[in-house]
Coordinates of N, CA and C and ligand atoms in Angstrom, one line a residue:
M1 N 29.8 -11.3 -9.1 CA 29.7 -12.6 -8.4 C 28.3 -13.1 -8.3
L2 N 27.4 -12.2 -7.8 CA 26.0 -12.6 -7.6 C 25.4 -12.9 -9.0
D3 N 25.8 -12.1 -10.0 CA 25.3 -12.3 -11.4 C 25.7 -13.7 -11.9
R4 N 27.0 -14.1 -11.6 CA 27.5 -15.4 -12.1 C 26.7 -16.5 -11.4
I5 N 26.4 -16.3 -10.1 CA 25.6 -17.4 -9.4 C 24.2 -17.4 -10.0
R6 N 23.6 -16.3 -10.2 CA 22.3 -16.2 -10.7 C 22.2 -16.9 -12.1
S7 N 23.2 -16.6 -13.0 CA 23.1 -17.1 -14.3 C 23.3 -18.6 -14.3
R8 N 24.1 -19.1 -13.3 CA 24.3 -20.6 -13.2 C 23.0 -21.3 -12.9
F9 N 22.2 -20.7 -12.1 CA 20.9 -21.4 -11.7 C 19.7 -21.0 -12.5
R10 N 20.0 -20.0 -13.4 CA 18.9 -19.6 -14.3 C 18.5 -20.8 -15.2
R11 N 17.2 -21.0 -15.4 CA 16.8 -22.1 -16.3 C 17.3 -21.8 -17.7
K12 N 17.7 -22.8 -18.4 CA 18.1 -22.6 -19.8 C 16.9 -22.0 -20.6
P13 N 17.1 -21.0 -21.4 CA 16.0 -20.4 -22.1 C 15.4 -21.4 -23.1
S14 N 14.1 -21.4 -23.2 CA 13.4 -22.1 -24.2 C 12.3 -21.3 -24.7
V15 N 11.7 -21.6 -25.8 CA 10.6 -20.8 -26.3 C 9.5 -20.6 -25.1
K16 N 9.4 -21.7 -24.3 CA 8.4 -21.6 -23.2 C 8.8 -20.6 -22.1
T17 N 10.1 -20.5 -21.8 CA 10.5 -19.6 -20.7 C 10.5 -18.1 -21.2
L18 N 10.4 -17.9 -22.5 CA 10.4 -16.5 -22.9 C 9.0 -15.8 -22.8
S19 N 9.0 -14.5 -22.5 CA 7.8 -13.8 -22.4 C 7.2 -13.5 -23.9
P20 N 6.1 -14.0 -24.2 CA 5.6 -13.8 -25.6 C 5.3 -12.3 -25.8
D21 N 5.1 -11.5 -24.7 CA 4.8 -10.1 -24.9 C 6.0 -9.2 -25.2
N22 N 7.2 -9.8 -25.1 CA 8.4 -8.9 -25.2 C 9.4 -9.6 -26.1
I23 N 8.9 -10.0 -27.3 CA 9.8 -10.6 -28.3 C 10.3 -9.4 -29.1
P24 N 11.6 -9.3 -29.3 CA 12.1 -8.2 -30.1 C 11.5 -8.2 -31.5
Q25 N 11.2 -7.1 -32.0 CA 10.5 -7.0 -33.4 C 11.6 -7.2 -34.4
H26 N 12.8 -6.6 -34.2 CA 13.9 -6.7 -35.2 C 15.2 -7.1 -34.5
V27 N 15.7 -8.2 -35.0 CA 17.0 -8.6 -34.5 C 18.1 -8.5 -35.6
A28 N 19.2 -7.9 -35.3 CA 20.3 -7.8 -36.3 C 21.5 -8.6 -35.8
I29 N 22.2 -9.2 -36.7 CA 23.3 -10.0 -36.3 C 24.6 -9.8 -37.1
I30 N 25.7 -9.6 -36.4 CA 27.0 -9.5 -37.0 C 27.6 -10.9 -36.9
M31 N 27.6 -11.7 -38.0 CA 27.9 -13.1 -37.9 C 29.4 -13.2 -38.0
D32 N 30.1 -13.2 -36.9 CA 31.6 -13.2 -37.0 C 32.2 -14.5 -36.4
G33 N 33.4 -14.7 -36.9 CA 34.2 -15.8 -36.4 C 34.3 -17.1 -37.3
N34 N 33.8 -16.9 -38.5 CA 33.8 -18.1 -39.4 C 35.3 -18.5 -39.7
G35 N 36.1 -17.5 -39.9 CA 37.5 -17.9 -40.2 C 38.2 -18.5 -39.0
R36 N 38.0 -18.0 -37.8 CA 38.7 -18.6 -36.6 C 38.1 -19.9 -36.3
W37 N 36.8 -20.1 -36.6 CA 36.2 -21.4 -36.3 C 36.9 -22.5 -37.2
A38 N 37.1 -22.1 -38.5 CA 37.7 -23.0 -39.5 C 39.2 -23.3 -39.1
K39 N 39.9 -22.2 -38.7 CA 41.3 -22.3 -38.4 C 41.5 -23.3 -37.2
S40 N 40.6 -23.1 -36.2 CA 40.7 -24.0 -35.0 C 40.5 -25.4 -35.3
R41 N 39.9 -25.7 -36.5 CA 39.7 -27.1 -36.9 C 40.7 -27.5 -38.0
G42 N 41.6 -26.7 -38.3 CA 42.6 -27.0 -39.4 C 41.9 -27.0 -40.8
L43 N 40.9 -26.2 -40.9 CA 40.2 -26.1 -42.2 C 40.4 -24.8 -42.9
P44 N 40.2 -24.7 -44.2 CA 40.4 -23.4 -44.9 C 39.3 -22.5 -44.4
R45 N 39.5 -21.2 -44.5 CA 38.6 -20.2 -44.0 C 37.2 -20.3 -44.6
V46 N 37.2 -20.7 -45.9 CA 35.9 -20.8 -46.6 C 35.0 -21.9 -46.0
A47 N 35.6 -22.9 -45.4 CA 34.8 -23.9 -44.8 C 34.0 -23.3 -43.6
G48 N 34.6 -22.3 -43.0 CA 33.9 -21.6 -41.9 C 32.7 -20.8 -42.5
H49 N 32.9 -20.2 -43.6 CA 31.8 -19.5 -44.2 C 30.7 -20.5 -44.6
H50 N 31.1 -21.6 -45.1 CA 30.1 -22.6 -45.6 C 29.3 -23.1 -44.4
S51 N 30.0 -23.3 -43.3 CA 29.3 -23.8 -42.1 C 28.4 -22.6 -41.5
G52 N 28.9 -21.4 -41.7 CA 28.1 -20.2 -41.3 C 26.8 -20.2 -42.0
M53 N 26.8 -20.6 -43.2 CA 25.5 -20.6 -44.0 C 24.5 -21.5 -43.3
K54 N 24.9 -22.6 -42.7 CA 24.0 -23.5 -42.0 C 23.4 -22.9 -40.7
A55 N 24.3 -22.0 -40.1 CA 23.8 -21.3 -38.9 C 22.8 -20.3 -39.3
V56 N 22.9 -19.7 -40.5 CA 21.9 -18.8 -41.0 C 20.5 -19.5 -41.1
K57 N 20.5 -20.7 -41.6 CA 19.3 -21.5 -41.6 C 18.7 -21.7 -40.2
R58 N 19.5 -22.1 -39.3 CA 19.1 -22.4 -37.9 C 18.5 -21.2 -37.3
V59 N 19.2 -20.1 -37.4 CA 18.7 -18.9 -36.7 C 17.5 -18.3 -37.4
T60 N 17.4 -18.4 -38.7 CA 16.2 -17.9 -39.4 C 15.0 -18.7 -38.9
M61 N 15.1 -20.0 -38.8 CA 14.0 -20.8 -38.4 C 13.6 -20.5 -36.9
A62 N 14.6 -20.3 -36.1 CA 14.4 -20.0 -34.7 C 13.7 -18.6 -34.6
A63 N 14.1 -17.7 -35.4 CA 13.5 -16.3 -35.3 C 12.1 -16.4 -35.8
D64 N 11.8 -17.2 -36.8 CA 10.5 -17.4 -37.3 C 9.6 -18.0 -36.3
R65 N 10.1 -19.1 -35.6 CA 9.3 -19.7 -34.6 C 8.9 -18.8 -33.4
L66 N 9.9 -17.9 -33.1 CA 9.6 -16.9 -32.0 C 8.7 -15.8 -32.4
G67 N 8.4 -15.6 -33.6 CA 7.5 -14.6 -34.0 C 8.2 -13.2 -34.2
I68 N 9.6 -13.3 -34.4 CA 10.3 -12.1 -34.7 C 9.9 -11.6 -36.1
K69 N 9.8 -10.3 -36.3 CA 9.3 -9.8 -37.5 C 10.4 -9.6 -38.6
Y70 N 11.5 -9.1 -38.1 CA 12.7 -8.8 -39.0 C 14.0 -9.4 -38.5
L71 N 14.7 -10.0 -39.3 CA 16.0 -10.6 -39.0 C 17.0 -10.1 -40.0
T72 N 17.9 -9.2 -39.6 CA 18.9 -8.6 -40.5 C 20.3 -9.3 -40.3
L73 N 20.9 -9.9 -41.3 CA 22.1 -10.6 -41.2 C 23.2 -9.9 -42.0
Y74 N 24.3 -9.6 -41.3 CA 25.4 -8.9 -42.0 C 26.3 -9.9 -42.7
A75 N 26.0 -10.1 -44.0 CA 26.6 -11.2 -44.7 C 27.9 -10.7 -45.5
F76 N 28.0 -9.4 -45.8 CA 29.1 -8.9 -46.5 C 29.2 -7.4 -46.5
S77 N 30.3 -6.9 -46.0 CA 30.3 -5.4 -45.8 C 31.0 -4.8 -47.0
T78 N 30.8 -3.4 -47.1 CA 31.5 -2.7 -48.2 C 33.0 -2.8 -48.1
E79 N 33.5 -3.2 -46.9 CA 34.9 -3.3 -46.6 C 35.4 -4.7 -46.9
N80 N 34.5 -5.7 -47.0 CA 34.9 -7.1 -47.2 C 35.6 -7.3 -48.6
W81 N 35.4 -6.4 -49.5 CA 36.1 -6.5 -50.8 C 37.6 -6.5 -50.7
K82 N 38.1 -6.1 -49.5 CA 39.6 -6.1 -49.3 C 40.1 -7.5 -49.1
R83 N 39.2 -8.5 -48.9 CA 39.7 -9.8 -48.7 C 40.2 -10.5 -50.0
P84 N 41.0 -11.6 -49.9 CA 41.5 -12.2 -51.1 C 40.3 -12.6 -52.0
K85 N 40.6 -12.4 -53.3 CA 39.6 -12.7 -54.3 C 38.9 -14.0 -54.2
S86 N 39.7 -15.0 -53.9 CA 39.1 -16.4 -53.8 C 38.1 -16.4 -52.6
E87 N 38.4 -15.7 -51.5 CA 37.4 -15.7 -50.4 C 36.1 -14.9 -50.8
V88 N 36.3 -13.8 -51.5 CA 35.2 -13.0 -51.9 C 34.3 -13.8 -52.9
D89 N 35.0 -14.4 -53.8 CA 34.2 -15.2 -54.8 C 33.4 -16.3 -54.1
F90 N 34.0 -16.9 -53.1 CA 33.3 -18.0 -52.3 C 32.1 -17.4 -51.6
L91 N 32.3 -16.2 -51.0 CA 31.2 -15.6 -50.2 C 30.1 -15.2 -51.1
M92 N 30.4 -14.8 -52.4 CA 29.4 -14.4 -53.3 C 28.6 -15.5 -53.9
K93 N 29.1 -16.7 -53.7 CA 28.3 -17.9 -54.1 C 27.4 -18.4 -53.1
L94 N 27.6 -17.9 -51.8 CA 26.7 -18.5 -50.7 C 25.2 -18.1 -50.8
P95 N 24.9 -16.9 -51.2 CA 23.4 -16.6 -51.3 C 22.8 -17.5 -52.3
Q96 N 23.4 -17.8 -53.4 CA 22.9 -18.6 -54.4 C 22.7 -20.1 -53.9
E97 N 23.8 -20.6 -53.2 CA 23.7 -21.9 -52.7 C 22.6 -22.0 -51.6
F98 N 22.6 -21.0 -50.7 CA 21.6 -21.1 -49.7 C 20.2 -21.1 -50.2
L99 N 20.0 -20.2 -51.2 CA 18.6 -20.1 -51.7 C 18.2 -21.3 -52.6
A100 N 19.2 -21.9 -53.2 CA 18.9 -23.1 -54.0 C 18.4 -24.2 -53.1
I101 N 19.0 -24.2 -51.9 CA 18.6 -25.3 -50.9 C 17.3 -24.9 -50.2
E102 N 17.3 -23.6 -49.7 CA 16.3 -23.3 -48.7 C 15.1 -22.5 -49.2
L103 N 15.1 -22.0 -50.5 CA 14.0 -21.1 -50.9 C 12.6 -21.7 -50.7
E104 N 12.5 -22.9 -51.1 CA 11.1 -23.5 -51.1 C 10.6 -23.6 -49.6
E105 N 11.5 -23.9 -48.7 CA 11.1 -24.0 -47.3 C 10.8 -22.6 -46.7
L106 N 11.6 -21.6 -47.2 CA 11.3 -20.2 -46.7 C 9.9 -19.8 -47.2
I107 N 9.6 -20.1 -48.5 CA 8.3 -19.8 -49.0 C 7.2 -20.5 -48.2
A108 N 7.4 -21.8 -47.9 CA 6.4 -22.6 -47.2 C 6.2 -22.0 -45.8
N109 N 7.3 -21.3 -45.3 CA 7.1 -20.7 -43.9 C 6.8 -19.2 -44.0
N110 N 6.3 -18.7 -45.2 CA 5.8 -17.4 -45.3 C 6.9 -16.3 -45.1
V111 N 8.2 -16.7 -45.2 CA 9.3 -15.8 -45.0 C 9.5 -14.8 -46.2
Q112 N 9.8 -13.6 -46.0 CA 10.0 -12.6 -47.0 C 11.5 -12.3 -47.1
V113 N 12.1 -12.6 -48.2 CA 13.6 -12.3 -48.4 C 13.7 -10.9 -48.9
R114 N 14.7 -10.2 -48.2 CA 15.0 -8.8 -48.7 C 16.6 -8.7 -48.7
M115 N 17.0 -7.7 -49.4 CA 18.4 -7.4 -49.4 C 18.6 -5.9 -49.1
M116 N 19.6 -5.6 -48.2 CA 19.9 -4.3 -47.8 C 21.4 -4.0 -48.2
G117 N 21.7 -3.3 -49.3 CA 23.1 -3.1 -49.7 C 23.1 -2.6 -51.1
Y118 N 24.3 -2.5 -51.6 CA 24.6 -1.9 -52.9 C 24.7 -3.0 -54.0
K119 N 23.9 -2.9 -55.0 CA 23.9 -3.9 -56.0 C 25.1 -3.8 -56.9
E120 N 25.6 -2.5 -57.0 CA 26.8 -2.3 -57.9 C 28.0 -3.2 -57.3
G121 N 28.6 -3.9 -58.2 CA 29.8 -4.6 -57.8 C 29.5 -6.1 -57.5
L122 N 28.2 -6.4 -57.3 CA 27.9 -7.8 -57.0 C 27.9 -8.6 -58.3
P123 N 28.4 -9.8 -58.2 CA 28.3 -10.6 -59.4 C 26.9 -10.9 -59.9
S124 N 26.7 -11.1 -61.1 CA 25.3 -11.2 -61.6 C 24.6 -12.5 -61.0
H125 N 25.4 -13.6 -60.8 CA 24.8 -14.8 -60.3 C 24.3 -14.6 -58.9
T126 N 25.0 -13.7 -58.1 CA 24.5 -13.5 -56.7 C 23.3 -12.6 -56.7
L127 N 23.3 -11.6 -57.6 CA 22.2 -10.7 -57.6 C 20.9 -11.4 -58.2
Q128 N 21.2 -12.2 -59.1 CA 20.0 -12.9 -59.8 C 19.3 -13.9 -58.7
A129 N 20.2 -14.6 -58.0 CA 19.6 -15.5 -57.0 C 18.8 -14.7 -56.0
L130 N 19.3 -13.6 -55.5 CA 18.6 -12.8 -54.5 C 17.4 -12.2 -55.1
E131 N 17.5 -11.7 -56.3 CA 16.3 -11.0 -56.9 C 15.2 -12.0 -57.1
T132 N 15.5 -13.2 -57.5 CA 14.5 -14.2 -57.7 C 13.8 -14.5 -56.4
A133 N 14.6 -14.6 -55.3 CA 14.0 -14.9 -54.0 C 13.2 -13.7 -53.5
I134 N 13.7 -12.5 -53.7 CA 12.9 -11.3 -53.3 C 11.6 -11.3 -54.0
E135 N 11.6 -11.5 -55.3 CA 10.4 -11.5 -56.1 C 9.4 -12.6 -55.7
R136 N 10.0 -13.8 -55.5 CA 9.1 -14.9 -55.2 C 8.5 -14.8 -53.8
T137 N 9.1 -14.1 -52.9 CA 8.6 -14.0 -51.5 C 8.0 -12.6 -51.2
A138 N 7.9 -11.8 -52.2 CA 7.5 -10.4 -52.0 C 6.1 -10.3 -51.3
G139 N 5.2 -11.3 -51.6 CA 3.9 -11.3 -51.0 C 3.8 -11.9 -49.7
N140 N 4.9 -12.5 -49.2 CA 4.8 -13.2 -47.9 C 4.7 -12.2 -46.8
T141 N 4.1 -12.7 -45.7 CA 3.8 -11.7 -44.6 C 4.4 -12.1 -43.3
G142 N 5.3 -13.2 -43.3 CA 5.9 -13.6 -42.1 C 7.2 -12.9 -41.8
L143 N 8.2 -13.6 -41.3 CA 9.5 -13.1 -41.0 C 10.1 -12.4 -42.2
V144 N 10.7 -11.2 -42.0 CA 11.5 -10.6 -43.1 C 12.9 -11.0 -42.9
L145 N 13.5 -11.7 -43.8 CA 14.9 -12.2 -43.7 C 15.7 -11.2 -44.6
N146 N 16.4 -10.3 -43.9 CA 17.0 -9.2 -44.6 C 18.5 -9.4 -44.7
F147 N 19.1 -9.7 -45.9 CA 20.5 -9.9 -46.0 C 21.2 -8.6 -46.2
A148 N 22.1 -8.2 -45.3 CA 22.9 -7.0 -45.5 C 24.1 -7.5 -46.3
L149 N 24.1 -7.1 -47.6 CA 25.1 -7.6 -48.5 C 25.7 -6.5 -49.3
N150 N 27.0 -6.3 -49.2 CA 27.7 -5.2 -49.8 C 27.0 -3.9 -49.1
Y151 N 27.0 -4.0 -47.8 CA 26.4 -2.9 -47.0 C 27.4 -2.3 -46.1
G152 N 27.3 -0.9 -46.0 CA 28.2 -0.2 -45.1 C 27.4 1.0 -44.6
S153 N 27.5 1.2 -43.4 CA 26.7 2.3 -42.7 C 27.1 3.7 -43.1
R154 N 28.4 3.9 -43.2 CA 28.9 5.3 -43.5 C 28.5 5.6 -45.0
K155 N 28.6 4.7 -45.9 CA 28.2 4.9 -47.3 C 26.7 5.2 -47.3
E156 N 26.0 4.4 -46.6 CA 24.5 4.6 -46.5 C 24.1 6.0 -46.0
M157 N 24.8 6.4 -45.0 CA 24.5 7.8 -44.5 C 25.0 8.9 -45.4
M158 N 26.1 8.7 -46.0 CA 26.6 9.7 -46.9 C 25.7 9.8 -48.2
D159 N 25.3 8.7 -48.7 CA 24.4 8.7 -49.8 C 23.1 9.4 -49.5
T160 N 22.6 9.1 -48.3 CA 21.4 9.8 -47.8 C 21.5 11.3 -47.8
V161 N 22.7 11.7 -47.2 CA 22.9 13.2 -47.1 C 23.0 13.8 -48.6
R162 N 23.7 13.1 -49.5 CA 23.8 13.5 -50.9 C 22.4 13.6 -51.5
Q163 N 21.5 12.6 -51.2 CA 20.2 12.6 -51.8 C 19.4 13.8 -51.2
L164 N 19.5 14.0 -49.9 CA 18.7 15.1 -49.3 C 19.2 16.5 -49.9
C165 N 20.5 16.6 -50.1 CA 21.1 17.9 -50.6 C 20.5 18.1 -52.0
Q166 N 20.5 17.0 -52.8 CA 20.0 17.1 -54.2 C 18.5 17.5 -54.1
E167 N 17.7 16.9 -53.3 CA 16.3 17.3 -53.2 C 16.1 18.7 -52.8
A168 N 17.0 19.2 -51.9 CA 16.9 20.6 -51.4 C 17.3 21.5 -52.6
A169 N 18.4 21.1 -53.3 CA 18.8 22.0 -54.4 C 17.7 22.1 -55.5
E170 N 16.9 21.0 -55.6 CA 15.8 21.0 -56.6 C 14.6 21.7 -56.1
G171 N 14.7 22.1 -54.8 CA 13.5 22.9 -54.2 C 12.4 22.0 -53.7
H172 N 12.7 20.6 -53.6 CA 11.6 19.7 -53.1 C 11.5 19.7 -51.6
L173 N 12.6 20.1 -50.9 CA 12.5 20.2 -49.4 C 13.3 21.4 -48.9
Q174 N 12.9 21.8 -47.7 CA 13.6 22.9 -47.0 C 14.6 22.4 -46.0
P175 N 15.9 22.7 -46.1 CA 16.8 22.1 -45.1 C 16.4 22.4 -43.7
G176 N 15.9 23.5 -43.4 CA 15.5 23.9 -42.0 C 14.4 23.0 -41.5
G177 N 13.6 22.4 -42.4 CA 12.5 21.6 -41.9 C 12.7 20.1 -41.9
L178 N 14.0 19.7 -42.2 CA 14.3 18.3 -42.2 C 14.1 17.6 -40.9
T179 N 13.6 16.4 -40.9 CA 13.3 15.7 -39.7 C 14.1 14.4 -39.7
E180 N 14.2 13.7 -38.5 CA 14.9 12.4 -38.5 C 14.1 11.4 -39.4
A181 N 12.8 11.6 -39.4 CA 12.0 10.7 -40.3 C 12.4 10.8 -41.8
D182 N 12.7 12.1 -42.2 CA 13.1 12.3 -43.6 C 14.4 11.5 -43.9
F183 N 15.3 11.6 -42.9 CA 16.6 11.0 -43.1 C 16.4 9.4 -43.1
E184 N 15.7 8.9 -42.1 CA 15.5 7.5 -42.0 C 14.8 6.9 -43.2
A185 N 13.9 7.6 -43.8 CA 13.1 7.1 -44.9 C 14.0 6.8 -46.1
R186 N 15.1 7.6 -46.2 CA 16.0 7.5 -47.3 C 17.2 6.5 -47.1
L187 N 17.3 5.9 -45.9 CA 18.3 4.9 -45.6 C 18.0 3.6 -46.3
L188 N 18.9 2.8 -46.5 CA 18.6 1.5 -47.1 C 17.6 0.7 -46.3
S189 N 17.6 0.9 -45.0 CA 16.7 0.2 -44.1 C 15.3 0.9 -44.1
G190 N 15.1 1.9 -44.9 CA 13.8 2.7 -44.9 C 12.6 1.8 -44.9
G191 N 11.7 2.1 -44.0 CA 10.5 1.2 -43.9 C 10.6 0.1 -42.8
M192 N 11.8 -0.1 -42.4 CA 11.9 -1.2 -41.3 C 12.1 -0.5 -40.0
P193 N 11.6 -1.1 -38.9 CA 11.9 -0.5 -37.6 C 13.4 -0.7 -37.2
D194 N 13.9 0.1 -36.3 CA 15.3 -0.1 -35.9 C 15.4 -1.4 -35.2
P195 N 16.6 -2.0 -35.2 CA 16.8 -3.3 -34.5 C 16.6 -3.0 -33.0
D196 N 15.9 -4.0 -32.4 CA 15.7 -3.9 -30.9 C 16.9 -4.6 -30.3
L197 N 17.5 -5.6 -31.0 CA 18.6 -6.3 -30.4 C 19.7 -6.6 -31.5
L198 N 20.9 -6.3 -31.1 CA 22.0 -6.6 -32.0 C 22.9 -7.7 -31.3
I199 N 23.1 -8.7 -32.1 CA 24.0 -9.8 -31.6 C 25.2 -9.8 -32.4
R200 N 26.4 -9.9 -31.7 CA 27.6 -10.2 -32.4 C 28.3 -11.4 -31.8
T201 N 28.7 -12.3 -32.7 CA 29.4 -13.5 -32.2 C 30.9 -13.3 -32.3
S202 N 31.6 -14.3 -31.7 CA 33.0 -14.5 -31.8 C 33.9 -13.6 -30.8
G203 N 33.2 -12.9 -29.9 CA 34.0 -12.2 -28.9 C 34.5 -10.8 -29.3
E204 N 34.3 -10.4 -30.5 CA 34.7 -9.1 -31.0 C 33.6 -8.1 -30.4
L205 N 34.1 -6.9 -29.9 CA 33.2 -6.0 -29.3 C 33.2 -4.7 -30.2
R206 N 32.7 -4.8 -31.4 CA 32.7 -3.6 -32.3 C 31.4 -3.6 -33.1
I207 N 31.1 -2.5 -33.7 CA 29.9 -2.3 -34.6 C 30.3 -2.5 -36.0
S208 N 31.5 -2.2 -36.4 CA 32.1 -2.5 -37.7 C 31.2 -2.0 -38.9
N209 N 30.9 -0.7 -38.7 CA 30.2 0.0 -39.8 C 28.8 -0.6 -40.2
F210 N 28.1 -1.1 -39.1 CA 26.8 -1.8 -39.3 C 25.7 -1.0 -38.7
M211 N 24.8 -0.5 -39.5 CA 23.6 0.1 -39.1 C 23.8 1.1 -37.9
M212 N 24.7 2.0 -38.1 CA 25.1 2.9 -37.0 C 24.0 3.9 -36.6
W213 N 23.3 4.3 -37.6 CA 22.1 5.2 -37.2 C 21.0 4.4 -36.5
Q214 N 20.7 3.2 -37.1 CA 19.6 2.4 -36.7 C 19.8 1.8 -35.3
L215 N 21.1 1.6 -34.9 CA 21.4 0.9 -33.6 C 21.4 1.9 -32.4
A216 N 21.0 3.1 -32.6 CA 21.2 4.1 -31.6 C 20.6 3.7 -30.2
Y217 N 19.5 3.0 -30.2 CA 18.9 2.5 -28.9 C 18.7 1.0 -28.9
S218 N 19.5 0.3 -29.7 CA 19.4 -1.2 -29.7 C 20.1 -1.7 -28.4
E219 N 19.6 -2.9 -28.0 CA 20.3 -3.6 -26.9 C 21.4 -4.4 -27.6
L220 N 22.5 -4.4 -27.0 CA 23.7 -5.1 -27.6 C 24.0 -6.4 -26.8
W221 N 24.2 -7.5 -27.5 CA 24.5 -8.8 -26.9 C 25.7 -9.4 -27.6
F222 N 26.7 -9.7 -26.9 CA 27.9 -10.3 -27.4 C 28.2 -11.7 -26.9
T223 N 28.7 -12.5 -27.7 CA 29.0 -13.9 -27.2 C 30.4 -14.3 -27.8
E224 N 31.1 -15.1 -27.1 CA 32.4 -15.6 -27.5 C 32.2 -16.7 -28.6
V225 N 31.0 -17.2 -28.7 CA 30.7 -18.4 -29.7 C 31.0 -17.9 -31.1
Y226 N 31.7 -18.7 -31.9 CA 31.9 -18.4 -33.3 C 30.6 -18.7 -34.0
W227 N 30.4 -17.9 -35.1 CA 29.1 -18.0 -35.8 C 28.7 -19.4 -36.3
P228 N 29.7 -20.2 -36.8 CA 29.2 -21.5 -37.3 C 28.7 -22.4 -36.2
E229 N 29.0 -22.1 -34.9 CA 28.6 -22.9 -33.8 C 27.3 -22.3 -33.1
F230 N 26.9 -21.1 -33.6 CA 25.8 -20.4 -33.0 C 24.5 -21.3 -33.2
S231 N 23.8 -21.6 -32.1 CA 22.7 -22.5 -32.2 C 21.4 -21.8 -31.8
E232 N 20.3 -22.5 -32.0 CA 19.0 -22.0 -31.5 C 19.1 -21.6 -30.1
E233 N 19.7 -22.5 -29.3 CA 19.8 -22.2 -27.8 C 20.5 -20.9 -27.6
H234 N 21.6 -20.6 -28.3 CA 22.3 -19.3 -28.1 C 21.4 -18.2 -28.5
F235 N 20.7 -18.4 -29.5 CA 19.8 -17.3 -30.0 C 18.7 -17.0 -28.9
L236 N 18.2 -18.1 -28.3 CA 17.2 -17.9 -27.3 C 17.8 -17.3 -26.0
E237 N 19.1 -17.6 -25.8 CA 19.8 -17.0 -24.7 C 19.8 -15.4 -24.9
A238 N 20.1 -15.0 -26.1 CA 20.2 -13.6 -26.4 C 18.9 -12.9 -26.2
V239 N 17.8 -13.6 -26.7 CA 16.5 -13.0 -26.6 C 16.1 -13.0 -25.1
S240 N 16.4 -14.0 -24.4 CA 16.1 -14.0 -22.9 C 16.8 -12.9 -22.2
E241 N 18.1 -12.7 -22.5 CA 18.8 -11.5 -21.9 C 18.2 -10.2 -22.3
Y242 N 17.8 -10.1 -23.6 CA 17.1 -8.9 -24.0 C 15.8 -8.6 -23.2
Q243 N 15.1 -9.7 -22.8 CA 13.9 -9.6 -22.0 C 14.2 -9.1 -20.6
R244 N 15.4 -9.2 -20.2 CA 15.7 -8.8 -18.8 C 16.2 -7.3 -18.8
R245 N 16.4 -6.7 -20.0 CA 16.9 -5.4 -20.1 C 15.8 -4.4 -19.9
A246 N 16.1 -3.2 -19.3 CA 15.1 -2.2 -19.2 C 15.4 -1.1 -20.2
R247 N 14.6 -0.9 -21.2 CA 14.9 0.1 -22.3 C 14.3 1.4 -21.9
R248 N 15.2 2.4 -21.8 CA 14.8 3.7 -21.3 C 14.9 4.8 -22.3
Y249 N 15.6 4.6 -23.4 CA 15.7 5.6 -24.5 C 16.1 6.9 -23.9
G250 N 17.0 6.9 -23.0 CA 17.4 8.2 -22.4 C 16.5 8.8 -21.3
G251 N 15.4 8.1 -21.1 CA 14.5 8.6 -20.1 C 14.8 7.9 -18.8
L252 N 13.8 7.9 -17.8 CA 14.1 7.3 -16.5 C 13.3 6.0 -16.4
Ligands
FPP301 C1 32.9 -12.7 -40.7 O1 33.6 -13.8 -40.2 C2 31.9 -13.3 -41.6 C3 31.7 -12.8 -42.9 C4 32.5 -11.7 -43.5 C5 30.8 -13.5 -43.8 C6 29.5 -13.9 -43.2 C7 28.8 -14.8 -44.1 C8 28.1 -15.9 -43.7 C9 28.0 -16.3 -42.2 C10 27.4 -16.8 -44.6 C11 26.3 -16.0 -45.2 C12 25.3 -16.9 -45.8 C13 24.4 -16.4 -46.7 C14 23.3 -17.3 -47.1 C15 24.4 -15.1 -47.3 P1 35.2 -13.7 -40.5 O2 35.5 -14.4 -41.8 O3 35.7 -12.3 -40.5 O4 35.8 -14.5 -39.3 P2 37.1 -14.3 -38.5 O5 37.0 -12.9 -37.9 O6 37.2 -15.4 -37.6 O7 38.2 -14.3 -39.6

């Protein structure tokens, strides 16, 4: 009750009301609700994905303005191949369309594009668009825009285990001496800090095989808002809530 009254009178978050000393370094987002957004408007599901692409732009720019260092967006999971081919084909065209429109502005804003996921199975046009963007932005030092594409956390962890076993079998490492850092370095996210904040839109309260190792101590923030409607204001609200959390990492 008290919480509801407090939140009613809380000032709307803006860049000015946020504490510049406590900006999350890495924000990860499960962009959910495209299909339901489209259905609620009598549109085909793919119209929701297309509108979701515009939210990607809004949130990327908002993250950049806030000084967030890493933004990871779950764009396609290793399980999403189960969807109808027409929907998969549409989703695979979005990186290409997005980058055709936005790459120059991303470059002008010093954004570095990366991809976290499996290249196998991706159509060549998708891969080529991403590889061009990755190459052209490799020297940029601003926001890292990391697309989780054909990504799945269980596969990522299993592949890492396999790789470690292989290295042990070849005598390059001692199983008894393995550290968390050894494991982390071999994950697809190797080299990036763990997400400080995970956002999931559309009211679903699941992790859905997304960065399960890396999210161990992330702050979780869920909203009912469907991804295509997710605005800069929603994003600031999430960061503002993050700033009110006390992160204890199991301590006191
Ligand atoms: C989940 O919503 C969303 C996806 C599987 C795709 C997300 C992709 C985008 C937002 C566009 C990505 C853009 C670029 C540039 C890569 P859903 O379809 O499962 O929604 P539903 O649960 O309402 O059906």
